[in-house]
PDB file of C-alpha atoms in Angstrom:
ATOM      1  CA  UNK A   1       3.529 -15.141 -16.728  1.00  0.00           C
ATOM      2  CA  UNK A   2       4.987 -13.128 -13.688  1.00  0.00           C
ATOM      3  CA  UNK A   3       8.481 -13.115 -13.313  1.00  0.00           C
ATOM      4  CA  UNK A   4      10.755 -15.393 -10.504  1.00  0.00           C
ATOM      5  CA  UNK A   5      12.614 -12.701  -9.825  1.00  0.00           C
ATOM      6  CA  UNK A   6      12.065 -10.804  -6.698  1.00  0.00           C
ATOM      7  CA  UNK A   7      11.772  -6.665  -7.783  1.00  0.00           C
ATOM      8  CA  UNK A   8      11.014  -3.728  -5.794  1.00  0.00           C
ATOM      9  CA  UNK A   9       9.210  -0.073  -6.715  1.00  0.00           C
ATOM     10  CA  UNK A  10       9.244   3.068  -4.896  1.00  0.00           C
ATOM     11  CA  UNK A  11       7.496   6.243  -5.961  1.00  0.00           C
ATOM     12  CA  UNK A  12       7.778   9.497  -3.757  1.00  0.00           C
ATOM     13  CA  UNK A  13       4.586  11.920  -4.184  1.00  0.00           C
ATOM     14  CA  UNK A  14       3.635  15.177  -2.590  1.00  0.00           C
ATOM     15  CA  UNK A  15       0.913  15.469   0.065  1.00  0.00           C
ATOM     16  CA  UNK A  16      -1.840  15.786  -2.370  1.00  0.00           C
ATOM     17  CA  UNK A  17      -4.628  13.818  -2.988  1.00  0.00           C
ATOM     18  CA  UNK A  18      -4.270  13.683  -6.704  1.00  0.00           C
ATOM     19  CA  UNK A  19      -1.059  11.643  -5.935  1.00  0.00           C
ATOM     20  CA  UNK A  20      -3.414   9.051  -4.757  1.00  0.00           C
ATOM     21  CA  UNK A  21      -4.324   8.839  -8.683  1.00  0.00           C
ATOM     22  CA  UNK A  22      -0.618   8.909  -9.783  1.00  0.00           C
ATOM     23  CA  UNK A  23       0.014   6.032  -7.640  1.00  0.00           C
ATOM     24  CA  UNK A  24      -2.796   3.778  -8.108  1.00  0.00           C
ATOM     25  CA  UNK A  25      -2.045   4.210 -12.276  1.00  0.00           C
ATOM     26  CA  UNK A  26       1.387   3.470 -11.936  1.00  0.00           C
ATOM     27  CA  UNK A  27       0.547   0.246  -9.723  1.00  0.00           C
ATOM     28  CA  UNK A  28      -1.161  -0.787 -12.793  1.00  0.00           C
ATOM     29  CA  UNK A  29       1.599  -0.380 -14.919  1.00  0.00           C
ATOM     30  CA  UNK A  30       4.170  -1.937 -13.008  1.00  0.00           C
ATOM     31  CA  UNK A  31       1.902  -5.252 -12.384  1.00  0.00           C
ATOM     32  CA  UNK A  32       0.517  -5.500 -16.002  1.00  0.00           C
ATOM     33  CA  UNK A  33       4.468  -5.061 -17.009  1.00  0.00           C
ATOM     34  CA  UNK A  34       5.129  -7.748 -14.686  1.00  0.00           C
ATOM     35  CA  UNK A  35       2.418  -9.881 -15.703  1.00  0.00           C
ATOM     36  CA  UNK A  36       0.565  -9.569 -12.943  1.00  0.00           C
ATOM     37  CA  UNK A  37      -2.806  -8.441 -14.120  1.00  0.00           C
ATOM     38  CA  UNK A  38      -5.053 -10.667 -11.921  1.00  0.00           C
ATOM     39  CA  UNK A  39      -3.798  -9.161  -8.595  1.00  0.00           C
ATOM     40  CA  UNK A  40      -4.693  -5.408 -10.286  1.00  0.00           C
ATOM     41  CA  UNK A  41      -8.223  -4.173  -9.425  1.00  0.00           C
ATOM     42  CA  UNK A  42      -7.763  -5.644  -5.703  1.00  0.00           C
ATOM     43  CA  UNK A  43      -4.070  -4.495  -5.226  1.00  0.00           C
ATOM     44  CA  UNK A  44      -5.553  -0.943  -7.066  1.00  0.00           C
ATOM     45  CA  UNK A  45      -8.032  -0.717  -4.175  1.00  0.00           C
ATOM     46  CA  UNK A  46      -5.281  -1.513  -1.323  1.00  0.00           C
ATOM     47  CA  UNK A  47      -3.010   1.073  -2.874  1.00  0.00           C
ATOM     48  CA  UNK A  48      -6.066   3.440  -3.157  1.00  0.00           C
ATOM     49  CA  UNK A  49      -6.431   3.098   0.877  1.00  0.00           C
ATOM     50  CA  UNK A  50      -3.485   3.023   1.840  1.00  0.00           C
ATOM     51  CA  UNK A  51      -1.883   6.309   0.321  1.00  0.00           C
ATOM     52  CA  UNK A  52      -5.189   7.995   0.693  1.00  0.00           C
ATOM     53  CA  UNK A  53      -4.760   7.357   4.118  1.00  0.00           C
ATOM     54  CA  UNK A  54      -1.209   8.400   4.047  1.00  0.00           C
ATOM     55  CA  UNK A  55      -1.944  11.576   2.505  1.00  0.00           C
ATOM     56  CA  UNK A  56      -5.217  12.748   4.056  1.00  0.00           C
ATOM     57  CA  UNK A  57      -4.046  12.161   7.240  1.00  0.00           C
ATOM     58  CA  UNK A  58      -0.277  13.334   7.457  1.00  0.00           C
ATOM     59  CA  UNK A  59       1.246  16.940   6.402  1.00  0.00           C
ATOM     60  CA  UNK A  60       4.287  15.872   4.642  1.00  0.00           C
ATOM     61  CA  UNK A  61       4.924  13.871   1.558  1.00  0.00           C
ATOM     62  CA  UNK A  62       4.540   9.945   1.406  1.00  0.00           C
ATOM     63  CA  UNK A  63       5.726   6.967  -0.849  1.00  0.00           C
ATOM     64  CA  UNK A  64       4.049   4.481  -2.550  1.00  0.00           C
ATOM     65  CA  UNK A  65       6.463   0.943  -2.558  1.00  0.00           C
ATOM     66  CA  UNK A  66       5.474  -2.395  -4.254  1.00  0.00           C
ATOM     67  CA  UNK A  67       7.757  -5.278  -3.769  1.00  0.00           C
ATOM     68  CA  UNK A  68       7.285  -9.327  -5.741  1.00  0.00           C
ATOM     69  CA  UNK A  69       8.733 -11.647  -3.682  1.00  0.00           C
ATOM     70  CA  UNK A  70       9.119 -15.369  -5.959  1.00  0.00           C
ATOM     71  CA  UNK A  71       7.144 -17.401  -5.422  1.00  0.00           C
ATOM     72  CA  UNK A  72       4.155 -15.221  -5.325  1.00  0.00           C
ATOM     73  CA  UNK A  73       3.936 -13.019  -2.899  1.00  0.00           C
ATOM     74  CA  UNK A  74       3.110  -9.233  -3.341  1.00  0.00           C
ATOM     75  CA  UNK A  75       3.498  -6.334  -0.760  1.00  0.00           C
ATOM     76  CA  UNK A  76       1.944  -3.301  -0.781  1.00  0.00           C
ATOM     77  CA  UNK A  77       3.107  -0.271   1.673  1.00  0.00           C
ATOM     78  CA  UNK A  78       2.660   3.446   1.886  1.00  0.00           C
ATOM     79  CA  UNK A  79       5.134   5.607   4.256  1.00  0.00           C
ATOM     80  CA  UNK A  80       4.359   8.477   5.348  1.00  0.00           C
ATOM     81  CA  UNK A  81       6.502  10.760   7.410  1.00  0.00           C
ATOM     82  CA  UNK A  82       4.295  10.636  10.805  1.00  0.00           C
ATOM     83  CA  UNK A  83       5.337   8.604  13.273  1.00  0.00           C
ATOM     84  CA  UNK A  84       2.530   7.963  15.045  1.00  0.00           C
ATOM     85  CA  UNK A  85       0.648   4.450  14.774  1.00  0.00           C
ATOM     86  CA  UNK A  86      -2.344   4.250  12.047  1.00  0.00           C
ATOM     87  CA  UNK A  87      -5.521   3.914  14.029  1.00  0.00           C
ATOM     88  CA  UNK A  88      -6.685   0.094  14.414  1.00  0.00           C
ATOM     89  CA  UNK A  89      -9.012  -1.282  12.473  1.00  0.00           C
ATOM     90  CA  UNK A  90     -12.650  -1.455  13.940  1.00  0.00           C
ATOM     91  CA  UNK A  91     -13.761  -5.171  14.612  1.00  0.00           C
ATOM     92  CA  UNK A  92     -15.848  -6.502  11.665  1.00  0.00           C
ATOM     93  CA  UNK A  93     -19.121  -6.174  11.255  1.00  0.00           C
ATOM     94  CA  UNK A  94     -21.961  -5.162   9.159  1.00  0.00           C
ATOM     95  CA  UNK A  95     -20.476  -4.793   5.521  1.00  0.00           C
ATOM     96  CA  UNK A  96     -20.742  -0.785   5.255  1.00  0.00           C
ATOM     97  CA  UNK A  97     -18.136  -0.581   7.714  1.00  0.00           C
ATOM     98  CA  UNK A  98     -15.565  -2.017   5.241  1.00  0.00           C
ATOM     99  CA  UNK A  99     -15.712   0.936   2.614  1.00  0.00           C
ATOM    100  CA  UNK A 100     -12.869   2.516   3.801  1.00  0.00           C
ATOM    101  CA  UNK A 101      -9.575   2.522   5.494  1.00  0.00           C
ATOM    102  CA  UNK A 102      -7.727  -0.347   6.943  1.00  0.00           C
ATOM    103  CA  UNK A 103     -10.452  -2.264   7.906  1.00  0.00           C
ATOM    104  CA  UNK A 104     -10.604  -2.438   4.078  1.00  0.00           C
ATOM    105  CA  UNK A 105      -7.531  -2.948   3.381  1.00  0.00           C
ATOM    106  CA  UNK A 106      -7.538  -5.996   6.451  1.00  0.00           C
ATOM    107  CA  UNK A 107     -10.647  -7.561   4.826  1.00  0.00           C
ATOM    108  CA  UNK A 108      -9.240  -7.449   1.366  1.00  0.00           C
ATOM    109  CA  UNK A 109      -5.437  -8.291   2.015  1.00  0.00           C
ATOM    110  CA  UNK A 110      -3.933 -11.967   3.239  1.00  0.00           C
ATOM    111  CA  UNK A 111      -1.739 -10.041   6.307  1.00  0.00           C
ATOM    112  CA  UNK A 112      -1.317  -6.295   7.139  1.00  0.00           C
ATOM    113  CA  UNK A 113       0.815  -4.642   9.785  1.00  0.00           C
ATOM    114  CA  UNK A 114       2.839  -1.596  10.376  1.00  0.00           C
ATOM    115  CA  UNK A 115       6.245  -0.146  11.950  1.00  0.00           C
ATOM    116  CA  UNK A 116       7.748   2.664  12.569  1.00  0.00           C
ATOM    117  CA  UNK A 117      10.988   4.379  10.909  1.00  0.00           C
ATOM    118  CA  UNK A 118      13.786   6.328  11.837  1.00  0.00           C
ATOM    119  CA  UNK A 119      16.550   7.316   9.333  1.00  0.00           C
ATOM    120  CA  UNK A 120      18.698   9.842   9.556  1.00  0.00           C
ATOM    121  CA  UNK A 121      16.839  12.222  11.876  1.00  0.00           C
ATOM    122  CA  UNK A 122      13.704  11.565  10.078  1.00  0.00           C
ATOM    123  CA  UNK A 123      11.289  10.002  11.509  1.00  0.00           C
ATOM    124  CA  UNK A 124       7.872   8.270  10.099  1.00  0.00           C
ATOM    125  CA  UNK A 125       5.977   4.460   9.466  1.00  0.00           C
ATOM    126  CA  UNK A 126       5.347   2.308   7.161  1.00  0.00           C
ATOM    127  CA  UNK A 127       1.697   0.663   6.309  1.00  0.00           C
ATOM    128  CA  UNK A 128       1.681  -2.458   4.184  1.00  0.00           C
ATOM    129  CA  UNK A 129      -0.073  -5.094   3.140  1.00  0.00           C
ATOM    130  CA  UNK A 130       0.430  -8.715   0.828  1.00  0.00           C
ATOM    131  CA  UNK A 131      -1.312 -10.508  -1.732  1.00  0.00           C
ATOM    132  CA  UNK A 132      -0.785 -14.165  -2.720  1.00  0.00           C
ATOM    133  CA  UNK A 133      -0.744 -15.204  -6.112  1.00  0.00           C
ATOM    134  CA  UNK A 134      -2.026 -18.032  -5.851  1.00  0.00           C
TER     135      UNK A 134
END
């Protein structure tokens, strides 16, 4: 049964693409902890895209965050230390064009957006996404 209280995770990884791995494995853990083990495989795949694009396409490192908001709500980001917007998803269309990227993670999620971030002199965005439990 998941939890009513609201709980955030953040986990900082290197601009490498094995992070991508490291992050989508401890996604798993932290939803099956939190007895959230229906939203896994399709909150695995958002993560997946979402870091991947985070680290393929920026030179410094990234974060993974997962936040539960009660009553069932479950958000999904990646930051990434460039600042620049994340290029738009292409309008849908045949299904091949959803393999990848955010027009995957648009197709797949219930809302998805993006802003940028300054803190302290450093400068970046965030990506997210969010899943319903219900």
């Amino acid at each position: 049964m998941p939890e009513t209280d609201p709980w955030e995770y953040s986990l900082y990884i290197p601009n490498d693409l094995r992070a991508v791995t490291v992050s989508r494995r401890t996604l798993r853990l932290v939803l099956t902890m939190h007895g959230l083990i229906r939203l896994v495989d399709v909150a695995e795949l958002l993560a997946t895209e979402l870091i991947t694009n985070a680290v393929r396409h920026t030179k410094g490192p990234a974060a993974l965050r997962i936040r539960w908001s009660p009553p069932g709500t479950l958000r999904i980001g990646a930051w990434d230390a460039d600042p620049e917007p994340p290029e738009p998803p292409a309008a849908f269309g045949r299904v091949e064009e959803l393999e990848e990227g955010l027009a995957l993670v648009r197709a797949c999620a219930d809302v998805w957006g993006w802003h940028p971030l300054a803190r302290h002199g450093n400068r970046g965005k965030y990506v997210w996404c969010e899943l319903a439990s219900a």
